[in-house]
Coordinates of C-alpha atoms in Angstrom, one line a residue:
M25 CA 27.9 23.2 2.2
P26 CA 29.9 24.5 5.2
A27 CA 32.6 22.2 6.3
T28 CA 31.3 22.3 9.9
E29 CA 27.9 21.0 9.0
G30 CA 29.2 17.5 8.2
T31 CA 30.4 17.0 11.8
R32 CA 27.6 18.7 13.7
S33 CA 25.9 16.7 16.4
Y34 CA 22.2 16.1 16.7
D35 CA 19.9 14.4 19.1
A36 CA 18.6 12.3 16.1
V37 CA 19.6 11.7 12.5
I38 CA 16.9 10.2 10.3
V39 CA 18.0 8.3 7.2
G40 CA 15.3 8.7 4.6
G41 CA 12.8 11.5 4.0
G42 CA 9.8 9.3 3.2
H43 CA 6.6 9.8 5.0
N44 CA 7.6 7.8 8.0
G45 CA 10.9 9.6 8.4
L46 CA 9.1 12.9 8.3
V47 CA 6.6 11.8 10.9
A48 CA 9.4 10.8 13.2
A49 CA 11.2 14.1 12.5
A50 CA 8.1 16.1 13.3
Y51 CA 7.5 14.3 16.6
L52 CA 11.0 14.6 17.8
A53 CA 11.5 18.2 16.8
R54 CA 8.2 19.1 18.5
A55 CA 9.6 17.5 21.6
G56 CA 12.6 19.8 21.5
R57 CA 15.1 17.4 20.0
S58 CA 17.5 18.5 17.4
V59 CA 16.9 16.5 14.2
L60 CA 18.6 16.1 10.8
V61 CA 16.9 14.2 8.0
L62 CA 19.1 12.9 5.2
E63 CA 17.3 12.1 1.9
R64 CA 19.0 10.5 -1.1
L65 CA 16.6 11.9 -3.7
D66 CA 16.2 15.6 -4.6
H67 CA 12.8 15.7 -2.8
T68 CA 11.2 14.3 0.3
G69 CA 8.2 12.0 0.3
G70 CA 9.7 8.7 -0.9
A71 CA 7.0 6.6 -2.6
A72 CA 4.2 8.9 -1.3
V73 CA 4.6 11.7 -3.9
S74 CA 2.6 13.4 -6.6
S75 CA 4.2 14.1 -10.0
R76 CA 3.4 15.0 -13.5
A77 CA 4.1 11.7 -15.1
F78 CA 3.3 12.6 -18.7
A79 CA 5.1 15.3 -20.6
G80 CA 3.2 18.5 -21.1
V81 CA 0.1 17.2 -19.4
D82 CA -1.3 19.0 -16.3
A83 CA -2.2 16.0 -14.2
R84 CA -0.5 15.3 -10.9
L85 CA -0.7 11.6 -10.2
S86 CA 0.0 9.7 -7.0
R87 CA 2.6 7.8 -8.9
Y88 CA 3.6 5.0 -6.5
S89 CA 1.3 5.0 -3.5
Y90 CA -2.1 6.5 -3.8
L91 CA -4.5 5.6 -0.9
V92 CA -4.5 6.3 2.8
S93 CA -6.2 3.9 5.2
L94 CA -3.7 3.2 8.0
L95 CA -2.8 6.8 9.0
P96 CA -4.2 7.3 12.5
Q97 CA -6.0 10.5 13.2
K98 CA -3.9 10.7 16.3
I99 CA -0.8 11.5 14.1
V100 CA -2.8 14.0 12.1
R101 CA -3.9 15.8 15.3
D102 CA -0.6 15.6 17.1
L103 CA 1.3 17.1 14.2
G104 CA -1.4 19.6 13.2
L105 CA -1.1 18.4 9.6
D106 CA -2.6 20.8 7.0
F107 CA -4.1 18.5 4.4
R108 CA -7.5 17.0 3.6
L109 CA -8.7 13.5 2.9
R110 CA -11.8 12.6 0.9
S111 CA -13.5 9.3 1.5
R112 CA -13.3 7.1 -1.6
T113 CA -16.6 5.4 -2.4
I114 CA -16.6 2.1 -0.5
S115 CA -17.5 -0.1 -3.4
S116 CA -16.2 -2.6 -5.9
Y117 CA -17.2 -3.8 -9.3
T118 CA -16.2 -7.2 -10.6
P119 CA -17.3 -7.9 -14.2
A120 CA -18.2 -11.4 -15.2
E121 CA -20.0 -13.4 -17.9
R122 CA -22.9 -15.7 -16.8
D123 CA -25.1 -17.7 -19.1
G124 CA -23.4 -16.1 -22.1
R125 CA -24.2 -12.5 -21.1
P126 CA -22.0 -9.8 -19.5
T127 CA -22.8 -9.0 -15.9
G128 CA -21.0 -8.4 -12.7
L129 CA -21.1 -7.8 -9.0
L130 CA -21.4 -4.1 -7.9
V131 CA -20.9 -3.8 -4.2
G132 CA -22.0 -0.3 -3.0
G133 CA -24.8 2.2 -3.6
G134 CA -26.6 1.2 -0.4
E135 CA -27.7 -2.1 1.2
R136 CA -30.7 -2.7 -1.0
R137 CA -28.8 -2.2 -4.2
T138 CA -25.9 -4.4 -3.0
R139 CA -28.3 -7.2 -1.9
E140 CA -30.0 -7.1 -5.3
A141 CA -26.6 -7.2 -7.1
F142 CA -25.6 -10.4 -5.1
A143 CA -29.0 -12.0 -5.9
R144 CA -28.7 -11.1 -9.6
L145 CA -25.2 -12.7 -9.8
T146 CA -25.6 -15.7 -7.6
G147 CA -29.4 -16.4 -7.8
G148 CA -30.2 -16.1 -4.1
E149 CA -29.6 -14.4 -0.8
R150 CA -27.0 -16.8 0.7
E151 CA -23.8 -15.0 -0.6
Y152 CA -25.0 -11.5 0.5
A153 CA -25.8 -12.8 4.0
A154 CA -22.4 -14.5 4.2
W155 CA -20.7 -11.2 3.0
Q156 CA -22.5 -9.3 5.8
R157 CA -21.4 -11.7 8.5
F158 CA -17.8 -11.9 7.2
Y159 CA -17.2 -8.2 7.0
G160 CA -19.2 -7.6 10.2
T161 CA -16.5 -9.7 11.8
T162 CA -13.6 -7.9 10.2
A163 CA -15.1 -4.5 11.3
R164 CA -15.2 -5.6 14.9
V165 CA -11.5 -6.8 14.6
A166 CA -10.6 -3.5 13.0
E167 CA -12.2 -1.5 15.8
R168 CA -10.2 -3.4 18.4
V169 CA -6.8 -3.8 16.6
F170 CA -6.3 -0.4 15.0
P171 CA -5.9 1.7 18.2
T172 CA -3.1 -0.6 19.3
L173 CA -0.9 0.4 16.3
T174 CA 0.4 3.5 18.1
E175 CA 0.8 1.9 21.5
P176 CA 3.6 -0.4 22.7
L177 CA 3.3 -3.8 21.1
P178 CA 0.7 -5.9 22.9
G179 CA 1.5 -9.5 23.6
R180 CA -0.2 -12.2 21.5
D181 CA -2.5 -13.2 24.3
E182 CA -3.3 -9.6 25.1
L183 CA -4.3 -8.8 21.5
R184 CA -6.4 -12.0 21.5
R185 CA -8.3 -10.8 24.6
R186 CA -8.8 -7.4 23.1
I187 CA -10.4 -8.9 20.0
D188 CA -12.6 -11.1 22.2
D189 CA -13.9 -13.2 19.4
E190 CA -12.4 -16.7 19.1
T191 CA -13.9 -17.3 15.6
A192 CA -12.4 -14.1 14.3
W193 CA -9.0 -14.9 15.9
R194 CA -8.9 -18.4 14.4
T195 CA -10.0 -17.1 11.0
L196 CA -7.5 -14.3 10.7
F197 CA -4.6 -15.3 13.0
E198 CA -4.4 -19.0 13.1
E199 CA -5.6 -20.7 9.9
P200 CA -5.1 -19.8 6.2
I201 CA -7.6 -17.3 5.1
G202 CA -8.5 -19.6 2.2
L203 CA -10.3 -21.9 4.7
A204 CA -12.7 -19.2 5.8
V205 CA -13.2 -18.0 2.2
E206 CA -14.2 -21.5 1.0
R207 CA -16.2 -22.2 4.1
D208 CA -18.2 -19.0 4.1
F209 CA -18.7 -18.3 0.4
A210 CA -19.9 -20.6 -2.4
D211 CA -19.6 -18.4 -5.5
D212 CA -16.2 -18.3 -7.2
L213 CA -16.4 -14.7 -8.1
V214 CA -17.4 -13.6 -4.6
R215 CA -14.6 -15.7 -3.1
G216 CA -12.1 -14.0 -5.4
V217 CA -13.2 -10.5 -4.4
V218 CA -12.8 -11.4 -0.7
L219 CA -9.4 -12.9 -1.3
T220 CA -7.8 -10.0 -3.2
D221 CA -7.1 -8.0 0.0
A222 CA -4.9 -10.9 1.1
L223 CA -2.8 -10.7 -2.1
I224 CA -2.1 -7.1 -2.9
G225 CA 1.6 -6.7 -2.8
T226 CA 2.0 -10.2 -1.4
F227 CA 2.9 -13.3 -3.5
A228 CA 1.0 -16.1 -1.8
D229 CA -1.6 -18.7 -2.2
A230 CA -4.9 -18.6 -0.2
H231 CA -3.7 -21.6 1.7
D232 CA 0.0 -20.6 2.3
P233 CA 0.9 -22.2 5.7
S234 CA 3.1 -19.2 6.6
L235 CA -0.1 -17.1 6.8
V236 CA 1.6 -14.2 5.0
Q237 CA -1.7 -13.7 3.1
N238 CA -3.6 -13.4 6.4
R239 CA -1.2 -10.6 7.6
C240 CA -1.7 -8.8 4.3
F241 CA -5.5 -9.2 4.6
L242 CA -5.5 -7.9 8.2
Y243 CA -3.7 -4.7 7.3
H244 CA -6.1 -4.1 4.4
V245 CA -9.2 -4.3 6.5
I246 CA -8.3 -2.6 9.8
G247 CA -7.5 1.0 8.6
G248 CA -9.0 3.7 10.7
G249 CA -10.8 1.1 12.8
T250 CA -13.3 0.7 10.0
G251 CA -11.3 -0.5 7.0
A252 CA -12.1 2.6 4.9
W253 CA -9.7 3.9 2.3
D254 CA -9.3 7.6 1.7
V255 CA -7.7 9.8 -1.0
P256 CA -5.6 12.8 -0.1
V257 CA -6.9 16.0 -1.8
G258 CA -4.2 17.0 -4.3
G259 CA -2.6 13.5 -4.3
M260 CA -0.2 11.7 -2.0
G261 CA 2.3 14.6 -2.3
A262 CA -0.2 16.8 -0.4
L263 CA 0.2 14.5 2.6
T264 CA 4.0 14.3 2.5
D265 CA 4.3 18.1 1.8
A266 CA 2.3 18.7 5.0
L267 CA 4.5 16.3 6.9
A268 CA 7.7 18.1 5.6
A269 CA 6.2 21.4 6.6
A270 CA 5.3 20.1 10.1
A271 CA 8.9 18.8 10.6
R272 CA 10.5 22.1 9.3
S273 CA 8.2 24.3 11.4
A274 CA 9.1 22.3 14.5
G275 CA 12.8 22.9 13.8
A276 CA 13.9 19.7 12.0
V277 CA 16.6 20.2 9.3
L278 CA 15.8 18.5 6.0
R279 CA 18.5 17.8 3.6
T280 CA 17.8 16.4 0.1
G281 CA 20.5 15.1 -2.2
H282 CA 22.2 13.6 0.9
E283 CA 22.7 9.8 0.7
A284 CA 23.6 8.0 3.9
V285 CA 26.4 5.4 3.2
R286 CA 27.5 4.2 6.6
I287 CA 26.3 4.1 10.2
A288 CA 28.9 3.6 13.0
T289 CA 27.6 3.1 16.5
D290 CA 28.8 1.9 19.9
G291 CA 25.2 1.7 21.2
D292 CA 25.5 5.1 22.9
R293 CA 26.6 7.5 20.2
A294 CA 26.5 7.1 16.4
E295 CA 28.0 8.7 13.3
V296 CA 26.3 8.8 10.0
T297 CA 28.5 9.2 6.9
Y298 CA 26.6 10.7 4.0
R299 CA 27.5 11.6 0.4
T300 CA 26.4 14.6 -1.6
A301 CA 27.4 16.0 -5.1
D302 CA 30.2 17.9 -3.3
G303 CA 31.7 15.0 -1.4
E304 CA 31.2 13.2 2.0
G305 CA 30.2 14.5 5.4
V306 CA 29.5 13.1 8.8
A307 CA 26.7 13.8 11.3
A308 CA 26.9 12.6 14.9
A309 CA 23.8 11.7 16.8
R310 CA 22.6 10.1 20.0
H311 CA 20.0 8.1 18.0
V312 CA 19.7 7.1 14.3
L313 CA 16.3 6.3 12.8
V314 CA 16.4 4.5 9.5
N315 CA 13.5 5.0 7.2
A316 CA 14.6 2.4 4.7
S317 CA 14.4 -1.3 4.3
P318 CA 15.9 -3.9 6.7
Q319 CA 18.3 -4.8 3.8
E320 CA 19.4 -1.2 3.6
L321 CA 19.8 -0.9 7.3
A322 CA 22.1 -4.0 7.3
T323 CA 24.2 -2.4 4.5
L324 CA 24.6 0.8 6.5
T325 CA 25.6 -0.9 9.7
G326 CA 27.6 -3.7 8.3
D327 CA 25.3 -6.3 9.8
L328 CA 24.1 -9.6 8.3
A329 CA 21.3 -8.8 5.8
P330 CA 17.9 -10.5 6.3
A331 CA 16.5 -12.8 3.8
P332 CA 15.9 -11.1 0.4
A333 CA 12.5 -9.5 0.0
E334 CA 10.5 -9.8 -3.2
G335 CA 7.7 -7.7 -4.6
A336 CA 4.9 -9.1 -6.8
Q337 CA 3.0 -6.4 -8.5
L338 CA 2.7 -4.4 -11.7
K339 CA 1.8 -0.8 -11.2
V340 CA 0.3 1.1 -14.1
N341 CA -0.7 4.8 -14.3
M342 CA -3.0 6.1 -17.0
L343 CA -4.7 9.3 -18.1
L344 CA -7.9 8.9 -20.1
T345 CA -9.9 11.4 -22.1
R346 CA -13.0 9.6 -20.8
L347 CA -13.9 6.5 -18.9
P348 CA -14.5 3.5 -21.2
R349 CA -18.0 2.1 -21.6
L350 CA -18.7 -1.3 -20.1
R351 CA -20.1 -4.4 -21.7
D352 CA -22.4 -4.8 -18.7
P353 CA -25.3 -2.4 -19.6
D354 CA -26.6 -2.2 -16.0
V355 CA -23.5 -0.4 -14.6
D356 CA -22.4 3.2 -15.2
P357 CA -18.5 3.4 -15.6
R358 CA -18.4 6.1 -13.0
E359 CA -19.8 3.7 -10.5
A360 CA -17.7 0.8 -11.6
F361 CA -14.4 2.7 -11.4
A362 CA -15.2 4.8 -8.3
G363 CA -14.2 2.0 -5.9
T364 CA -12.2 -1.1 -6.9
F365 CA -12.6 -2.6 -10.4
H366 CA -11.6 -6.2 -10.3
V367 CA -10.3 -8.0 -13.4
A368 CA -9.6 -11.7 -13.7
E369 CA -9.9 -12.0 -9.9
G370 CA -12.2 -15.0 -9.6
Y371 CA -11.0 -17.4 -6.9
R372 CA -9.9 -20.1 -9.4
Q373 CA -8.3 -17.5 -11.6
L374 CA -6.2 -16.2 -8.7
A375 CA -5.1 -19.7 -7.8
T376 CA -4.1 -20.5 -11.4
A377 CA -2.2 -17.2 -11.8
H378 CA -0.3 -18.0 -8.6
T379 CA 0.6 -21.5 -9.7
Q380 CA 1.8 -20.3 -13.1
A381 CA 3.9 -17.5 -11.5
A382 CA 5.4 -19.8 -8.9
A383 CA 6.5 -22.0 -11.8
G384 CA 8.3 -19.1 -13.4
E385 CA 5.7 -18.2 -16.0
L386 CA 3.7 -15.0 -16.5
P387 CA 0.1 -15.6 -15.6
A388 CA -1.9 -16.4 -18.8
V389 CA -4.8 -14.4 -17.4
P390 CA -3.2 -11.8 -15.2
P391 CA -5.4 -10.5 -12.4
S392 CA -5.5 -6.9 -11.6
E393 CA -7.6 -4.2 -9.9
I394 CA -8.1 -0.6 -11.0
Y395 CA -9.0 2.7 -9.3
C396 CA -10.1 6.0 -10.6
H397 CA -8.9 8.6 -8.1
S398 CA -10.0 11.6 -10.1
L399 CA -13.6 10.7 -9.5
T400 CA -12.9 11.2 -5.8
D401 CA -10.5 14.1 -6.2
P402 CA -10.7 16.0 -9.5
T403 CA -8.2 18.6 -8.1
I404 CA -5.3 16.4 -9.4
L405 CA -6.4 17.3 -12.9
G406 CA -5.7 20.8 -14.4
P407 CA -8.9 22.8 -15.0
G408 CA -8.8 22.2 -18.7
L409 CA -8.6 18.5 -18.3
A410 CA -11.3 18.2 -15.7
E411 CA -13.7 20.3 -17.8
R412 CA -13.1 18.0 -20.8
G413 CA -13.9 14.9 -18.8
Y414 CA -10.4 13.5 -18.4
Q415 CA -9.9 10.8 -15.7
T416 CA -7.0 9.0 -14.2
L417 CA -6.8 5.2 -13.8
T418 CA -4.3 3.3 -11.6
L419 CA -4.0 -0.4 -12.2
F420 CA -2.4 -2.8 -9.7
G421 CA -1.5 -6.2 -11.1
L422 CA -1.2 -9.2 -8.8
H423 CA 0.9 -12.4 -8.8
T424 CA 3.8 -11.0 -10.8
P425 CA 6.9 -11.6 -8.6
A426 CA 10.2 -9.9 -9.3
R427 CA 11.8 -13.1 -10.4
L428 CA 9.7 -13.2 -13.6
F429 CA 11.4 -10.0 -14.8
D430 CA 15.0 -11.0 -14.2
R431 CA 15.6 -12.3 -17.7
D432 CA 14.6 -9.1 -19.5
N433 CA 12.7 -6.5 -17.4
D434 CA 11.7 -4.3 -20.4
A435 CA 10.5 -7.1 -22.6
V436 CA 8.6 -8.9 -19.8
R437 CA 7.0 -5.6 -18.7
E438 CA 5.7 -4.9 -22.2
E439 CA 4.4 -8.5 -22.5
L440 CA 2.7 -8.4 -19.2
L441 CA 1.2 -4.9 -19.7
K442 CA -0.2 -6.0 -23.1
S443 CA -1.9 -9.1 -21.6
T444 CA -3.2 -7.3 -18.5
L445 CA -4.8 -4.6 -20.6
A446 CA -6.2 -7.2 -22.9
Q447 CA -8.0 -8.8 -19.9
L448 CA -9.5 -5.4 -19.1
D449 CA -10.6 -5.0 -22.7
T450 CA -12.7 -8.2 -22.5
H451 CA -15.1 -6.3 -20.2
L452 CA -15.2 -3.1 -22.1
A453 CA -17.6 -2.0 -24.9
E454 CA -14.7 -0.1 -26.5
P455 CA -10.9 -0.6 -26.5
L456 CA -9.1 1.1 -23.6
E457 CA -6.6 2.3 -26.2
D458 CA -9.3 4.5 -27.8
C459 CA -9.8 6.3 -24.4
L460 CA -6.1 7.0 -23.6
A461 CA -4.9 10.6 -23.6
T462 CA -1.7 11.5 -25.3
D463 CA 1.2 13.6 -24.0
A464 CA 3.0 16.5 -25.6
H465 CA 4.9 14.1 -27.9
G466 CA 1.8 12.2 -29.0
R467 CA 2.6 9.2 -26.9
P468 CA -0.2 7.4 -24.9
C469 CA -0.4 8.6 -21.3
L470 CA 0.5 5.2 -19.8
E471 CA 3.4 4.1 -17.6
A472 CA 4.1 0.7 -16.1
K473 CA 6.4 -0.2 -13.2
T474 CA 7.6 -3.7 -12.4
P475 CA 9.1 -4.7 -9.0
L476 CA 12.5 -4.2 -10.5
D477 CA 11.6 -0.7 -11.6
L478 CA 10.5 0.1 -8.0
E479 CA 13.7 -1.3 -6.7
R480 CA 15.7 0.9 -9.0
D481 CA 13.6 4.1 -8.5
L482 CA 12.8 3.9 -4.8
G483 CA 15.2 1.4 -3.3
L484 CA 12.4 -1.0 -2.4
P485 CA 14.1 -4.4 -2.0
G486 CA 13.0 -6.7 -4.8
G487 CA 10.3 -4.1 -5.4
N488 CA 8.5 -5.1 -2.2
I489 CA 6.1 -2.3 -1.3
F490 CA 6.2 -3.4 2.3
H491 CA 10.0 -3.8 2.4
R492 CA 9.5 -7.4 3.6
A493 CA 6.7 -9.7 4.6
L494 CA 4.2 -7.9 6.9
S495 CA 4.4 -8.8 10.6
W496 CA 1.6 -9.7 13.0
P497 CA 0.8 -6.6 15.1
Y498 CA 1.8 -8.1 18.4
A499 CA 5.1 -8.8 20.2
Q500 CA 7.2 -11.7 19.1
E501 CA 10.8 -12.8 19.9
G502 CA 13.2 -9.9 19.1
T503 CA 10.5 -7.3 18.2
G504 CA 11.2 -5.1 21.2
R505 CA 8.8 -2.8 23.0
W506 CA 7.7 -0.7 20.0
G507 CA 8.6 -3.0 17.1
V508 CA 11.3 -0.6 15.8
E509 CA 14.3 -1.8 17.8
T510 CA 17.4 -3.3 16.2
R511 CA 20.4 -5.0 17.8
H512 CA 22.0 -1.6 18.2
A513 CA 20.5 0.2 21.2
N514 CA 20.5 3.6 19.5
V515 CA 19.6 2.6 15.9
L516 CA 15.9 2.2 15.2
L517 CA 14.0 1.1 12.1
C518 CA 11.3 3.6 11.3
G519 CA 10.2 2.4 7.8
A520 CA 7.7 0.0 6.4
G521 CA 9.9 -3.0 7.4
A522 CA 9.2 -2.3 11.1
V523 CA 6.7 -4.3 13.0
R524 CA 3.3 -2.7 12.1
G525 CA 4.9 -1.2 9.0
G526 CA 3.6 -1.2 5.5
G527 CA 1.3 1.1 3.6
V528 CA 1.1 4.9 4.1
S529 CA 0.5 5.0 7.8
G530 CA 3.2 7.0 9.6
V531 CA 2.9 4.3 12.3
P532 CA 6.6 3.2 12.3
G533 CA 7.7 6.8 12.3
H534 CA 5.5 7.6 15.3
N535 CA 6.6 4.5 17.1
A536 CA 10.3 5.1 16.5
A537 CA 9.9 8.6 17.8
M538 CA 8.1 7.3 20.9
A539 CA 10.9 4.8 21.5
V540 CA 13.5 7.6 21.4
L541 CA 11.5 9.9 23.7
E542 CA 11.1 7.1 26.2
A543 CA 14.8 6.4 26.1
T544 CA 15.8 10.0 26.6
A545 CA 13.1 11.1 29.1

């Protein structure tokens, strides 16, 4: 590395080459700004990467994050991103046992089939009608809220006027989501399916007075203005590779293996000290954008750190030689796993799991949900695997906060994985173990990540996939105009911990870039 590179001055230095940092870099470079991206790892993409997780096996898994919902088409168009999305089947399957026989709720396959599935499970039309009303409301909210994510933060009253539905506002923004779930639905299984979107990556009860569960629910149902979830063709790495290419082609300089260790600023100019395998260097900049957690930002600037964040999920990647057969004879496994497969996510089961975890115990019946991305995008499998019917499964376990793993991360991980897969097996006609592929060393193609693993591997504070509790998408005290501002005028937060952060969206990266361009216009 040339000695002069360490002291070169840029219009903007971006700390962290995850997808949001790359979005910001591409926007700023396209606007003619000189941009340097410093990435600690040996590759860009952060958590949104594809990798061969199993030795000698030609399968590229979206290892940490795997679905796209919140990425606005505006960003795709503005940056000319060269990648494709495929719509994942909008469906879910929740197995159950009623009157001593295996059954379940299959949502999808058309209105008639879904209506019949509700009637078969619940014995009438009421729950399906309630489902239609409830998600009709969330669809209208999504249509009105999603476009605001790439605009300056609206005020609370302004967003309320844009939604223009007092019942929806009260349900989602003012009272615990559990009240609406219990008011609108009677069946325990249906209630649980609705509630899960409020709990993914968030450790909360349905009636938590902080409404953190409502914020989580909101971000899960507004994506694209419809709530749809898509799969990037080729895996998540295809998206971040396209972002890196867009940033480079616009003139941004991307440096991997460069770990930022300190930011010094007087509010007008800043210097970022970074470390490489060869020593330290310094880059000067008018603006610094930090694509890392608020905790990491505080460490870099020497500020008081915010309250500790905590993740609450188990992430499991699997490769199977075939999809397992189900105990429910009326459902094809390809239908059941094409959308979201819910396990132990009845309403009472979720409440019990939360109570046990809050008391410091692993849930006796751990809830989880499973996705088969290779049904939507078989290109992630090598030709030989696809031809032989191999499939991937990704499992996302709920209500497993980081604190549960403190005593012995490895031992607790194994215990939780065993009990989680055992719950899945209760709904299968054959053991999942019989369907698992093996790697080049004969080991099962299965890996599990706890919150502590995610903190170690990716720097996520407490393993929190959102960096901290999600924020309401409107202005509040201290949020600034774009929701990315910090107490330092020229240091911005462009990661998931920004207001309107979380998920694979690019929104914080876009908004931080817009804040810089406004300040330097």
